[in-house]
Amino acid sequence: MTFVEVLGRRGDVVQRVRLDRLPAVIGRGYQCDVIVGDPLVDPQHARLSANEAGELALEDLGSVNGLYADGARQRALRVVVSGLTTARIGRTLIRIVPEGAAVAPALRDTESGDRLSVLLASPRWSATLLVVLGLLSALWLWLGSYEKSAAAVAGGGVLALAMLTAAWAGFWALIGRANVQRFSFWPHFTLTWLFLGAAGTVSLAASWATFLFPDDGITVVAVVLGLVLGAGLFARHLALATLLPRRRRNGIAALATAGLVLVVMVVGRLASDELDGGTVPVSALVKPVPARLMPATDLETFLRSGDDLKKELDGLPDLP
C-alpha cells in the first residue's frame, strides 16, 4: 500500500490518494489513479510502479514538461522512491509516502476552552459587541465635537474607523487563509473593535484621573496599559491566523510592540527638534465637574508661587 500526496505552494497537503495496487498513473486525465489539476501536467504524466523486489520508482511517460526529483533542475526519466520522496510534475509537487510512514505529533490547541476565542466565534455576540462599540464611538465623537454638524462628524468618524479596522482585519484574515486555510474576517474585525474599546476606556479614565489628580505617574501607567493591550491584540491576531505556540506568539507580539515604541520615539524626537523658537505646545481639557472637585489652589498660594517664579527668573543670567 502506498500514498501519493499532492502538495500546495506552502508545502501543505491539498490532496491525499491511497493506492492499493501498482502500477498507478499520475496525470491530468480522468482515467488516472491520481488526478492533478495542473495545465502543465500531461493527461498521463508519470507512472508509479514496483519491481519484483518491491522497490518503487516513478517514471516519466514522455511528458511535455518532464519529471523532476527533490528540487533537481534537470529532468529525470526515472526516480527511485526511497522513503518519503518528493517530485515535481508541471508546477505541482507530489510526495510518495510508503505505508507506515511516521507523522509529526498533533499540535496542541492552546486556545481550547479559551472564553474569548469562543465569543469571537459567535456571530450573535460579535454582532452585539460591534453595534454597542459603534454606538459608543459615535457618542464619544459627538460629545467631543464643537462643530455645528456634530452628528455628521460623528457618523463620518465612525465610518472611517470602520473602514480602517476592516482593512486591518482583512489583512489578518488573508494571513489566516494562507496559514490555516481559514478566512476568519469577523473574529479579527470584532477583536480589533474590542481593542479600540478597551484602549478608549483606558484613555478616558487616564484623562479624568490626570485632571482630578495631576500626576505624571498616571500618564505612565496609561501608556503601559496601552502597550500591554496592543501586544495582546497582536498576540490574539496571531492565535487566530496561525498555529504558533502561545509562548512564540507572545514573544513576537512583544518584539513588534517594542519596535513600534522605538519608531514612535524616533518620530517624536524628530518632531520636537523642528519646534520653532523652542515653543512647546501645551493642551488641556476642561472636565464638566463641580468647582469643589477641581484641582486648584487658593489665591495666596498662587501669588506666592508667582513671586517665587519671578525671583528665580530674575536670578538667571542674561542671554547673549
PDB file of C-alpha atoms in Angstrom:
ATOM      1  CA  MET A   1       0.000   0.000   0.000  1.00  0.00           C
ATOM      2  CA  THR A   2       1.344   3.445  -0.980  1.00  0.00           C
ATOM      3  CA  PHE A   3       0.085   7.011  -0.608  1.00  0.00           C
ATOM      4  CA  VAL A   4       0.538   9.910  -3.014  1.00  0.00           C
ATOM      5  CA  GLU A   5       0.156  13.428  -1.626  1.00  0.00           C
ATOM      6  CA  VAL A   6      -0.368  16.491  -3.815  1.00  0.00           C
ATOM      7  CA  LEU A   7       1.243  19.480  -2.110  1.00  0.00           C
ATOM      8  CA  GLY A   8       0.307  23.137  -2.203  1.00  0.00           C
ATOM      9  CA  ARG A   9       2.682  26.044  -2.703  1.00  0.00           C
ATOM     10  CA  ARG A  10       3.439  26.246   1.038  1.00  0.00           C
ATOM     11  CA  GLY A  11       4.059  22.509   1.336  1.00  0.00           C
ATOM     12  CA  ASP A  12       0.632  21.758   2.780  1.00  0.00           C
ATOM     13  CA  VAL A  13      -1.222  18.644   1.653  1.00  0.00           C
ATOM     14  CA  VAL A  14      -4.134  19.550  -0.623  1.00  0.00           C
ATOM     15  CA  GLN A  15      -4.899  16.007  -1.769  1.00  0.00           C
ATOM     16  CA  ARG A  16      -4.034  12.556  -0.454  1.00  0.00           C
ATOM     17  CA  VAL A  17      -4.636   9.403  -2.518  1.00  0.00           C
ATOM     18  CA  ARG A  18      -4.328   5.854  -1.238  1.00  0.00           C
ATOM     19  CA  LEU A  19      -3.021   3.366  -3.805  1.00  0.00           C
ATOM     20  CA  ASP A  20      -3.921  -0.247  -3.095  1.00  0.00           C
ATOM     21  CA  ARG A  21      -2.402  -1.540  -6.322  1.00  0.00           C
ATOM     22  CA  LEU A  22       0.502  -0.707  -8.612  1.00  0.00           C
ATOM     23  CA  PRO A  23       1.340   0.424 -11.203  1.00  0.00           C
ATOM     24  CA  ALA A  24      -0.578   3.688 -10.842  1.00  0.00           C
ATOM     25  CA  VAL A  25      -0.693   6.557 -13.326  1.00  0.00           C
ATOM     26  CA  ILE A  26      -0.452  10.184 -12.270  1.00  0.00           C
ATOM     27  CA  GLY A  27      -1.711  12.910 -14.576  1.00  0.00           C
ATOM     28  CA  ARG A  28      -4.488  15.284 -15.571  1.00  0.00           C
ATOM     29  CA  GLY A  29      -6.696  12.738 -17.279  1.00  0.00           C
ATOM     30  CA  TYR A  30      -9.775  11.297 -15.596  1.00  0.00           C
ATOM     31  CA  GLN A  31      -8.561   7.760 -16.204  1.00  0.00           C
ATOM     32  CA  CYS A  32      -5.530   8.343 -13.947  1.00  0.00           C
ATOM     33  CA  ASP A  33      -5.245   6.892 -10.462  1.00  0.00           C
ATOM     34  CA  VAL A  34      -4.023  10.274  -9.121  1.00  0.00           C
ATOM     35  CA  ILE A  35      -5.620  13.249 -10.889  1.00  0.00           C
ATOM     36  CA  VAL A  36      -3.708  16.543 -10.768  1.00  0.00           C
ATOM     37  CA  GLY A  37      -5.421  19.765 -11.827  1.00  0.00           C
ATOM     38  CA  ASP A  38      -2.391  21.462 -13.346  1.00  0.00           C
ATOM     39  CA  PRO A  39      -2.492  22.603 -17.006  1.00  0.00           C
ATOM     40  CA  LEU A  40       1.262  21.953 -17.260  1.00  0.00           C
ATOM     41  CA  VAL A  41       0.725  18.265 -16.428  1.00  0.00           C
ATOM     42  CA  ASP A  42       0.060  15.781 -19.237  1.00  0.00           C
ATOM     43  CA  PRO A  43      -3.096  13.644 -19.284  1.00  0.00           C
ATOM     44  CA  GLN A  44      -0.797  10.735 -18.398  1.00  0.00           C
ATOM     45  CA  HIS A  45       2.350  12.290 -16.970  1.00  0.00           C
ATOM     46  CA  ALA A  46       4.095   9.695 -14.762  1.00  0.00           C
ATOM     47  CA  ARG A  47       3.708   6.130 -13.571  1.00  0.00           C
ATOM     48  CA  LEU A  48       4.464   4.751 -10.117  1.00  0.00           C
ATOM     49  CA  SER A  49       5.452   1.100 -10.205  1.00  0.00           C
ATOM     50  CA  ALA A  50       7.296  -1.545  -8.176  1.00  0.00           C
ATOM     51  CA  ASN A  51       9.754  -4.206  -9.342  1.00  0.00           C
ATOM     52  CA  GLU A  52       9.906  -7.795  -8.186  1.00  0.00           C
ATOM     53  CA  ALA A  53      11.961  -6.801  -5.128  1.00  0.00           C
ATOM     54  CA  GLY A  54       9.290  -4.333  -4.088  1.00  0.00           C
ATOM     55  CA  GLU A  55      11.341  -1.235  -4.897  1.00  0.00           C
ATOM     56  CA  LEU A  56       9.245   1.725  -6.004  1.00  0.00           C
ATOM     57  CA  ALA A  57      10.088   4.017  -8.906  1.00  0.00           C
ATOM     58  CA  LEU A  58       8.386   6.975 -10.563  1.00  0.00           C
ATOM     59  CA  GLU A  59       8.780   7.009 -14.358  1.00  0.00           C
ATOM     60  CA  ASP A  60       8.177   9.811 -16.844  1.00  0.00           C
ATOM     61  CA  LEU A  61       5.666   8.795 -19.540  1.00  0.00           C
ATOM     62  CA  GLY A  62       7.103  11.087 -22.201  1.00  0.00           C
ATOM     63  CA  SER A  63       5.552  14.226 -20.757  1.00  0.00           C
ATOM     64  CA  VAL A  64       5.931  17.703 -22.255  1.00  0.00           C
ATOM     65  CA  ASN A  65       7.328  19.398 -19.142  1.00  0.00           C
ATOM     66  CA  GLY A  66       9.161  16.455 -17.621  1.00  0.00           C
ATOM     67  CA  LEU A  67       9.689  14.946 -14.209  1.00  0.00           C
ATOM     68  CA  TYR A  68      11.982  16.466 -11.571  1.00  0.00           C
ATOM     69  CA  ALA A  69      13.057  14.828  -8.333  1.00  0.00           C
ATOM     70  CA  ASP A  70      13.660  16.525  -4.974  1.00  0.00           C
ATOM     71  CA  GLY A  71      14.328  20.017  -6.301  1.00  0.00           C
ATOM     72  CA  ALA A  72      16.689  18.930  -9.095  1.00  0.00           C
ATOM     73  CA  ARG A  73      16.943  21.255 -12.099  1.00  0.00           C
ATOM     74  CA  GLN A  74      17.477  18.523 -14.672  1.00  0.00           C
ATOM     75  CA  ARG A  75      14.537  16.400 -15.710  1.00  0.00           C
ATOM     76  CA  ALA A  76      14.719  12.716 -14.934  1.00  0.00           C
ATOM     77  CA  LEU A  77      13.300   9.745 -16.782  1.00  0.00           C
ATOM     78  CA  ARG A  78      13.088   7.645 -13.632  1.00  0.00           C
ATOM     79  CA  VAL A  79      13.149   8.499  -9.943  1.00  0.00           C
ATOM     80  CA  VAL A  80      13.786   5.793  -7.357  1.00  0.00           C
ATOM     81  CA  VAL A  81      11.423   6.138  -4.396  1.00  0.00           C
ATOM     82  CA  SER A  82      13.194   5.694  -1.058  1.00  0.00           C
ATOM     83  CA  GLY A  83      11.199   6.645   1.999  1.00  0.00           C
ATOM     84  CA  LEU A  84       9.450   9.982   1.660  1.00  0.00           C
ATOM     85  CA  THR A  85      10.216  11.149  -1.873  1.00  0.00           C
ATOM     86  CA  THR A  86       9.154  14.447  -3.400  1.00  0.00           C
ATOM     87  CA  ALA A  87       8.951  15.048  -7.143  1.00  0.00           C
ATOM     88  CA  ARG A  88       7.636  17.835  -9.365  1.00  0.00           C
ATOM     89  CA  ILE A  89       5.425  17.432 -12.407  1.00  0.00           C
ATOM     90  CA  GLY A  90       4.472  20.641 -14.158  1.00  0.00           C
ATOM     91  CA  ARG A  91       4.300  23.119 -11.307  1.00  0.00           C
ATOM     92  CA  THR A  92       2.829  20.631  -8.871  1.00  0.00           C
ATOM     93  CA  LEU A  93       4.746  18.915  -6.104  1.00  0.00           C
ATOM     94  CA  ILE A  94       3.822  15.342  -5.280  1.00  0.00           C
ATOM     95  CA  ARG A  95       5.121  13.263  -2.398  1.00  0.00           C
ATOM     96  CA  ILE A  96       5.305   9.481  -2.368  1.00  0.00           C
ATOM     97  CA  VAL A  97       4.650   8.144   1.128  1.00  0.00           C
ATOM     98  CA  PRO A  98       5.222   4.458   1.929  1.00  0.00           C
ATOM     99  CA  GLU A  99       2.876   2.565   4.189  1.00  0.00           C
ATOM    100  CA  GLY A 100       3.539   3.089   7.893  1.00  0.00           C
ATOM    101  CA  ALA A 101       5.419   6.348   7.466  1.00  0.00           C
ATOM    102  CA  ALA A 102       5.671   8.344  10.688  1.00  0.00           C
ATOM    103  CA  VAL A 103       3.812  11.629  11.005  1.00  0.00           C
ATOM    104  CA  ALA A 104       4.504  14.579  13.263  1.00  0.00           C
ATOM    105  CA  PRO A 105       2.635  14.691  16.582  1.00  0.00           C
ATOM    106  CA  ALA A 106      -0.523  16.755  16.744  1.00  0.00           C
ATOM    107  CA  LEU A 107      -0.128  20.418  17.636  1.00  0.00           C
ATOM    108  CA  ARG A 108      -1.546  21.365  20.991  1.00  0.00           C
ATOM    109  CA  ASP A 109      -4.601  23.600  20.734  1.00  0.00           C
ATOM    110  CA  THR A 110      -3.519  26.331  23.116  1.00  0.00           C
ATOM    111  CA  GLU A 111      -6.825  28.174  22.610  1.00  0.00           C
ATOM    112  CA  SER A 112      -9.002  25.235  23.586  1.00  0.00           C
ATOM    113  CA  GLY A 113     -11.527  26.343  26.180  1.00  0.00           C
ATOM    114  CA  ASP A 114     -10.460  29.978  25.876  1.00  0.00           C
ATOM    115  CA  ARG A 115     -13.565  32.064  26.516  1.00  0.00           C
ATOM    116  CA  LEU A 116     -12.541  34.944  24.273  1.00  0.00           C
ATOM    117  CA  SER A 117     -11.990  32.599  21.318  1.00  0.00           C
ATOM    118  CA  VAL A 118     -15.433  31.091  21.867  1.00  0.00           C
ATOM    119  CA  LEU A 119     -17.025  34.540  21.998  1.00  0.00           C
ATOM    120  CA  LEU A 120     -15.205  35.744  18.887  1.00  0.00           C
ATOM    121  CA  ALA A 121     -16.502  32.695  17.024  1.00  0.00           C
ATOM    122  CA  SER A 122     -20.109  33.524  17.998  1.00  0.00           C
ATOM    123  CA  PRO A 123     -21.839  35.623  15.278  1.00  0.00           C
ATOM    124  CA  ARG A 124     -24.517  36.846  17.706  1.00  0.00           C
ATOM    125  CA  TRP A 125     -22.019  38.007  20.331  1.00  0.00           C
ATOM    126  CA  SER A 126     -19.776  39.635  17.713  1.00  0.00           C
ATOM    127  CA  ALA A 127     -22.699  41.489  16.125  1.00  0.00           C
ATOM    128  CA  THR A 128     -23.913  42.738  19.513  1.00  0.00           C
ATOM    129  CA  LEU A 129     -20.441  43.897  20.513  1.00  0.00           C
ATOM    130  CA  LEU A 130     -19.866  45.693  17.201  1.00  0.00           C
ATOM    131  CA  VAL A 131     -23.188  47.545  17.437  1.00  0.00           C
ATOM    132  CA  VAL A 132     -22.555  48.619  21.037  1.00  0.00           C
ATOM    133  CA  LEU A 133     -18.977  49.750  20.358  1.00  0.00           C
ATOM    134  CA  GLY A 134     -20.048  51.555  17.193  1.00  0.00           C
ATOM    135  CA  LEU A 135     -22.737  53.490  19.068  1.00  0.00           C
ATOM    136  CA  LEU A 136     -20.355  54.335  21.909  1.00  0.00           C
ATOM    137  CA  SER A 137     -17.745  55.563  19.415  1.00  0.00           C
ATOM    138  CA  ALA A 138     -20.337  57.756  17.697  1.00  0.00           C
ATOM    139  CA  LEU A 139     -21.429  59.164  21.059  1.00  0.00           C
ATOM    140  CA  TRP A 140     -17.829  59.894  22.055  1.00  0.00           C
ATOM    141  CA  LEU A 141     -17.104  61.685  18.777  1.00  0.00           C
ATOM    142  CA  TRP A 142     -20.378  63.617  19.006  1.00  0.00           C
ATOM    143  CA  LEU A 143     -19.709  64.813  22.552  1.00  0.00           C
ATOM    144  CA  GLY A 144     -16.153  65.789  21.651  1.00  0.00           C
ATOM    145  CA  SER A 145     -17.150  67.836  18.594  1.00  0.00           C
ATOM    146  CA  TYR A 146     -17.754  71.593  18.801  1.00  0.00           C
ATOM    147  CA  GLU A 147     -18.905  71.957  15.218  1.00  0.00           C
ATOM    148  CA  LYS A 148     -22.466  72.756  14.191  1.00  0.00           C
ATOM    149  CA  SER A 149     -22.872  69.450  12.324  1.00  0.00           C
ATOM    150  CA  ALA A 150     -21.606  67.299  15.207  1.00  0.00           C
ATOM    151  CA  ALA A 151     -23.808  64.346  14.236  1.00  0.00           C
ATOM    152  CA  ALA A 152     -22.368  64.249  10.713  1.00  0.00           C
ATOM    153  CA  VAL A 153     -18.841  64.485  12.094  1.00  0.00           C
ATOM    154  CA  ALA A 154     -19.514  61.589  14.462  1.00  0.00           C
ATOM    155  CA  GLY A 155     -21.050  59.451  11.711  1.00  0.00           C
ATOM    156  CA  GLY A 156     -18.166  60.138   9.353  1.00  0.00           C
ATOM    157  CA  GLY A 157     -15.644  59.355  12.058  1.00  0.00           C
ATOM    158  CA  VAL A 158     -17.274  56.000  12.842  1.00  0.00           C
ATOM    159  CA  LEU A 159     -17.430  55.156   9.128  1.00  0.00           C
ATOM    160  CA  ALA A 160     -13.744  55.989   8.657  1.00  0.00           C
ATOM    161  CA  LEU A 161     -12.869  53.939  11.733  1.00  0.00           C
ATOM    162  CA  ALA A 162     -14.904  51.008  10.420  1.00  0.00           C
ATOM    163  CA  MET A 163     -13.086  51.134   7.065  1.00  0.00           C
ATOM    164  CA  LEU A 164      -9.660  51.206   8.717  1.00  0.00           C
ATOM    165  CA  THR A 165     -10.482  48.343  11.062  1.00  0.00           C
ATOM    166  CA  ALA A 166     -11.969  46.345   8.175  1.00  0.00           C
ATOM    167  CA  ALA A 167      -8.723  46.748   6.220  1.00  0.00           C
ATOM    168  CA  TRP A 168      -6.724  45.662   9.266  1.00  0.00           C
ATOM    169  CA  ALA A 169      -8.985  42.655   9.871  1.00  0.00           C
ATOM    170  CA  GLY A 170      -8.852  41.722   6.175  1.00  0.00           C
ATOM    171  CA  PHE A 171      -5.055  41.729   6.302  1.00  0.00           C
ATOM    172  CA  TRP A 172      -5.049  39.265   9.199  1.00  0.00           C
ATOM    173  CA  ALA A 173      -7.796  37.174   7.592  1.00  0.00           C
ATOM    174  CA  LEU A 174      -5.610  36.752   4.498  1.00  0.00           C
ATOM    175  CA  ILE A 175      -2.724  35.630   6.707  1.00  0.00           C
ATOM    176  CA  GLY A 176      -5.053  33.103   8.322  1.00  0.00           C
ATOM    177  CA  ARG A 177      -6.199  31.859   4.915  1.00  0.00           C
ATOM    178  CA  ALA A 178      -2.588  31.259   3.888  1.00  0.00           C
ATOM    179  CA  ASN A 179      -1.581  29.548   7.155  1.00  0.00           C
ATOM    180  CA  VAL A 180      -4.594  27.651   8.466  1.00  0.00           C
ATOM    181  CA  GLN A 181      -6.819  27.674   5.349  1.00  0.00           C
ATOM    182  CA  ARG A 182      -9.461  29.713   7.172  1.00  0.00           C
ATOM    183  CA  PHE A 183     -10.606  33.228   6.235  1.00  0.00           C
ATOM    184  CA  SER A 184     -11.825  34.487   9.629  1.00  0.00           C
ATOM    185  CA  PHE A 185     -12.663  38.101   8.885  1.00  0.00           C
ATOM    186  CA  TRP A 186     -15.324  38.735  11.531  1.00  0.00           C
ATOM    187  CA  PRO A 187     -13.337  37.411  14.520  1.00  0.00           C
ATOM    188  CA  HIS A 188     -10.406  39.667  13.556  1.00  0.00           C
ATOM    189  CA  PHE A 189     -12.786  42.602  12.964  1.00  0.00           C
ATOM    190  CA  THR A 190     -14.521  42.118  16.321  1.00  0.00           C
ATOM    191  CA  LEU A 191     -11.195  41.687  18.103  1.00  0.00           C
ATOM    192  CA  THR A 192      -9.918  44.996  16.670  1.00  0.00           C
ATOM    193  CA  TRP A 193     -13.017  46.878  17.830  1.00  0.00           C
ATOM    194  CA  LEU A 194     -12.732  45.253  21.233  1.00  0.00           C
ATOM    195  CA  PHE A 195      -9.162  46.554  21.478  1.00  0.00           C
ATOM    196  CA  LEU A 196     -10.286  50.056  20.437  1.00  0.00           C
ATOM    197  CA  GLY A 197     -12.980  49.987  23.102  1.00  0.00           C
ATOM    198  CA  ALA A 198     -10.517  48.900  25.792  1.00  0.00           C
ATOM    199  CA  ALA A 199      -7.901  51.449  24.676  1.00  0.00           C
ATOM    200  CA  GLY A 200     -10.517  54.214  24.618  1.00  0.00           C
ATOM    201  CA  THR A 201     -11.636  53.293  28.123  1.00  0.00           C
ATOM    202  CA  VAL A 202      -8.058  53.439  29.406  1.00  0.00           C
ATOM    203  CA  SER A 203      -7.509  56.809  27.692  1.00  0.00           C
ATOM    204  CA  LEU A 204     -10.727  58.268  29.083  1.00  0.00           C
ATOM    205  CA  ALA A 205     -10.009  57.031  32.608  1.00  0.00           C
ATOM    206  CA  ALA A 206      -6.447  58.384  32.434  1.00  0.00           C
ATOM    207  CA  SER A 207      -7.599  61.813  31.251  1.00  0.00           C
ATOM    208  CA  TRP A 208     -10.064  62.127  34.126  1.00  0.00           C
ATOM    209  CA  ALA A 209      -7.568  60.848  36.676  1.00  0.00           C
ATOM    210  CA  THR A 210      -4.907  63.271  35.413  1.00  0.00           C
ATOM    211  CA  PHE A 211      -7.374  66.142  35.549  1.00  0.00           C
ATOM    212  CA  LEU A 212      -8.533  65.417  39.093  1.00  0.00           C
ATOM    213  CA  PHE A 213      -5.150  64.289  40.431  1.00  0.00           C
ATOM    214  CA  PRO A 214      -2.368  65.869  38.327  1.00  0.00           C
ATOM    215  CA  ASP A 215       0.483  63.381  38.308  1.00  0.00           C
ATOM    216  CA  ASP A 216       2.815  62.195  35.560  1.00  0.00           C
ATOM    217  CA  GLY A 217       2.642  58.697  37.004  1.00  0.00           C
ATOM    218  CA  ILE A 218      -0.953  58.308  35.802  1.00  0.00           C
ATOM    219  CA  THR A 219       0.116  59.004  32.227  1.00  0.00           C
ATOM    220  CA  VAL A 220       2.927  56.465  32.505  1.00  0.00           C
ATOM    221  CA  VAL A 221       0.526  53.825  33.801  1.00  0.00           C
ATOM    222  CA  ALA A 222      -1.908  54.580  30.958  1.00  0.00           C
ATOM    223  CA  VAL A 223       0.855  54.251  28.361  1.00  0.00           C
ATOM    224  CA  VAL A 224       1.994  50.919  29.837  1.00  0.00           C
ATOM    225  CA  LEU A 225      -1.581  49.615  29.801  1.00  0.00           C
ATOM    226  CA  GLY A 226      -1.943  50.731  26.193  1.00  0.00           C
ATOM    227  CA  LEU A 227       1.211  48.850  25.215  1.00  0.00           C
ATOM    228  CA  VAL A 228       0.001  45.742  27.012  1.00  0.00           C
ATOM    229  CA  LEU A 229      -3.319  45.959  25.179  1.00  0.00           C
ATOM    230  CA  GLY A 230      -1.520  46.431  21.856  1.00  0.00           C
ATOM    231  CA  ALA A 231       0.716  43.411  22.461  1.00  0.00           C
ATOM    232  CA  GLY A 232      -2.318  41.383  23.493  1.00  0.00           C
ATOM    233  CA  LEU A 233      -4.145  42.387  20.299  1.00  0.00           C
ATOM    234  CA  PHE A 234      -1.185  41.319  18.155  1.00  0.00           C
ATOM    235  CA  ALA A 235      -0.829  38.005  20.003  1.00  0.00           C
ATOM    236  CA  ARG A 236      -4.546  37.269  19.669  1.00  0.00           C
ATOM    237  CA  HIS A 237      -4.437  38.013  15.931  1.00  0.00           C
ATOM    238  CA  LEU A 238      -1.572  35.525  15.644  1.00  0.00           C
ATOM    239  CA  ALA A 239      -3.621  32.955  17.570  1.00  0.00           C
ATOM    240  CA  LEU A 240      -6.473  33.286  15.068  1.00  0.00           C
ATOM    241  CA  ALA A 241      -4.284  33.357  11.947  1.00  0.00           C
ATOM    242  CA  THR A 242      -1.513  30.858  12.763  1.00  0.00           C
ATOM    243  CA  LEU A 243      -0.781  27.670  14.659  1.00  0.00           C
ATOM    244  CA  LEU A 244       2.183  29.105  16.539  1.00  0.00           C
ATOM    245  CA  PRO A 245       2.505  28.072  20.210  1.00  0.00           C
ATOM    246  CA  ARG A 246       1.473  30.637  22.785  1.00  0.00           C
ATOM    247  CA  ARG A 247       4.986  31.419  24.005  1.00  0.00           C
ATOM    248  CA  ARG A 248       6.194  32.162  20.494  1.00  0.00           C
ATOM    249  CA  ARG A 249       3.135  34.313  19.747  1.00  0.00           C
ATOM    250  CA  ASN A 250       3.687  36.347  22.874  1.00  0.00           C
ATOM    251  CA  GLY A 251       7.369  36.807  22.007  1.00  0.00           C
ATOM    252  CA  ILE A 252       6.572  38.035  18.506  1.00  0.00           C
ATOM    253  CA  ALA A 253       3.910  40.385  19.871  1.00  0.00           C
ATOM    254  CA  ALA A 254       6.332  41.798  22.453  1.00  0.00           C
ATOM    255  CA  LEU A 255       9.004  42.408  19.818  1.00  0.00           C
ATOM    256  CA  ALA A 256       6.508  44.067  17.476  1.00  0.00           C
ATOM    257  CA  THR A 257       5.273  46.341  20.265  1.00  0.00           C
ATOM    258  CA  ALA A 258       8.829  47.271  21.234  1.00  0.00           C
ATOM    259  CA  GLY A 259       9.601  48.098  17.604  1.00  0.00           C
ATOM    260  CA  LEU A 260       6.522  50.310  17.386  1.00  0.00           C
ATOM    261  CA  VAL A 261       7.538  52.151  20.555  1.00  0.00           C
ATOM    262  CA  LEU A 262      11.011  52.729  19.115  1.00  0.00           C
ATOM    263  CA  VAL A 263       9.560  54.157  15.898  1.00  0.00           C
ATOM    264  CA  VAL A 264       7.231  56.465  17.836  1.00  0.00           C
ATOM    265  CA  MET A 265      10.113  57.680  19.999  1.00  0.00           C
ATOM    266  CA  VAL A 266      12.271  58.435  16.960  1.00  0.00           C
ATOM    267  CA  VAL A 267       9.445  60.260  15.184  1.00  0.00           C
ATOM    268  CA  GLY A 268       8.636  62.222  18.345  1.00  0.00           C
ATOM    269  CA  ARG A 269      12.262  63.226  18.750  1.00  0.00           C
ATOM    270  CA  LEU A 270      12.440  64.416  15.145  1.00  0.00           C
ATOM    271  CA  ALA A 271       9.224  66.375  15.570  1.00  0.00           C
ATOM    272  CA  SER A 272      10.457  68.016  18.778  1.00  0.00           C
ATOM    273  CA  ASP A 273      13.660  69.133  17.017  1.00  0.00           C
ATOM    274  CA  GLU A 274      11.587  71.024  14.467  1.00  0.00           C
ATOM    275  CA  LEU A 275       9.783  73.223  17.004  1.00  0.00           C
ATOM    276  CA  ASP A 276      10.276  76.884  16.120  1.00  0.00           C
ATOM    277  CA  GLY A 277      11.826  79.141  18.747  1.00  0.00           C
ATOM    278  CA  GLY A 278      11.707  76.488  21.436  1.00  0.00           C
ATOM    279  CA  THR A 279       7.938  76.873  21.737  1.00  0.00           C
ATOM    280  CA  VAL A 280       6.306  73.897  23.415  1.00  0.00           C
ATOM    281  CA  PRO A 281       2.571  73.452  22.738  1.00  0.00           C
ATOM    282  CA  VAL A 282       0.506  72.692  25.817  1.00  0.00           C
ATOM    283  CA  SER A 283      -3.021  71.347  25.664  1.00  0.00           C
ATOM    284  CA  ALA A 284      -5.514  70.749  28.430  1.00  0.00           C
ATOM    285  CA  LEU A 285      -9.116  69.630  28.583  1.00  0.00           C
ATOM    286  CA  VAL A 286     -11.649  71.085  30.973  1.00  0.00           C
ATOM    287  CA  LYS A 287     -13.905  68.472  32.523  1.00  0.00           C
ATOM    288  CA  PRO A 288     -17.527  69.199  33.465  1.00  0.00           C
ATOM    289  CA  VAL A 289     -17.160  68.691  37.209  1.00  0.00           C
ATOM    290  CA  PRO A 290     -18.254  70.798  40.208  1.00  0.00           C
ATOM    291  CA  ALA A 291     -15.842  73.548  41.173  1.00  0.00           C
ATOM    292  CA  ARG A 292     -15.194  71.998  44.559  1.00  0.00           C
ATOM    293  CA  LEU A 293     -13.738  68.900  42.862  1.00  0.00           C
ATOM    294  CA  MET A 294     -11.423  70.789  40.518  1.00  0.00           C
ATOM    295  CA  PRO A 295      -7.722  70.655  41.440  1.00  0.00           C
ATOM    296  CA  ALA A 296      -6.951  74.257  42.375  1.00  0.00           C
ATOM    297  CA  THR A 297      -5.033  76.292  44.948  1.00  0.00           C
ATOM    298  CA  ASP A 298      -6.080  79.359  46.885  1.00  0.00           C
ATOM    299  CA  LEU A 299      -5.198  82.854  45.683  1.00  0.00           C
ATOM    300  CA  GLU A 300      -2.418  83.486  48.229  1.00  0.00           C
ATOM    301  CA  THR A 301      -0.611  80.252  47.286  1.00  0.00           C
ATOM    302  CA  PHE A 302      -0.896  81.102  43.605  1.00  0.00           C
ATOM    303  CA  LEU A 303       0.511  84.630  44.107  1.00  0.00           C
ATOM    304  CA  ARG A 304       3.334  83.298  46.278  1.00  0.00           C
ATOM    305  CA  SER A 305       4.237  80.775  43.577  1.00  0.00           C
ATOM    306  CA  GLY A 306       4.259  83.582  41.027  1.00  0.00           C
ATOM    307  CA  ASP A 307       6.611  85.683  43.176  1.00  0.00           C
ATOM    308  CA  ASP A 308       8.951  82.738  43.670  1.00  0.00           C
ATOM    309  CA  LEU A 309       8.991  82.070  39.948  1.00  0.00           C
ATOM    310  CA  LYS A 310       9.728  85.776  39.226  1.00  0.00           C
ATOM    311  CA  LYS A 311      12.653  85.775  41.648  1.00  0.00           C
ATOM    312  CA  GLU A 312      14.010  82.611  40.059  1.00  0.00           C
ATOM    313  CA  LEU A 313      13.780  84.126  36.603  1.00  0.00           C
ATOM    314  CA  ASP A 314      15.408  87.406  37.743  1.00  0.00           C
ATOM    315  CA  GLY A 315      18.358  85.417  39.072  1.00  0.00           C
ATOM    316  CA  LEU A 316      19.037  83.750  35.704  1.00  0.00           C
ATOM    317  CA  PRO A 317      21.958  85.183  33.651  1.00  0.00           C
ATOM    318  CA  ASP A 318      21.057  87.319  30.679  1.00  0.00           C
ATOM    319  CA  LEU A 319      21.015  85.539  27.355  1.00  0.00           C
ATOM    320  CA  PRO A 320      23.512  86.791  24.726  1.00  0.00           C
TER     321      PRO A 320
END
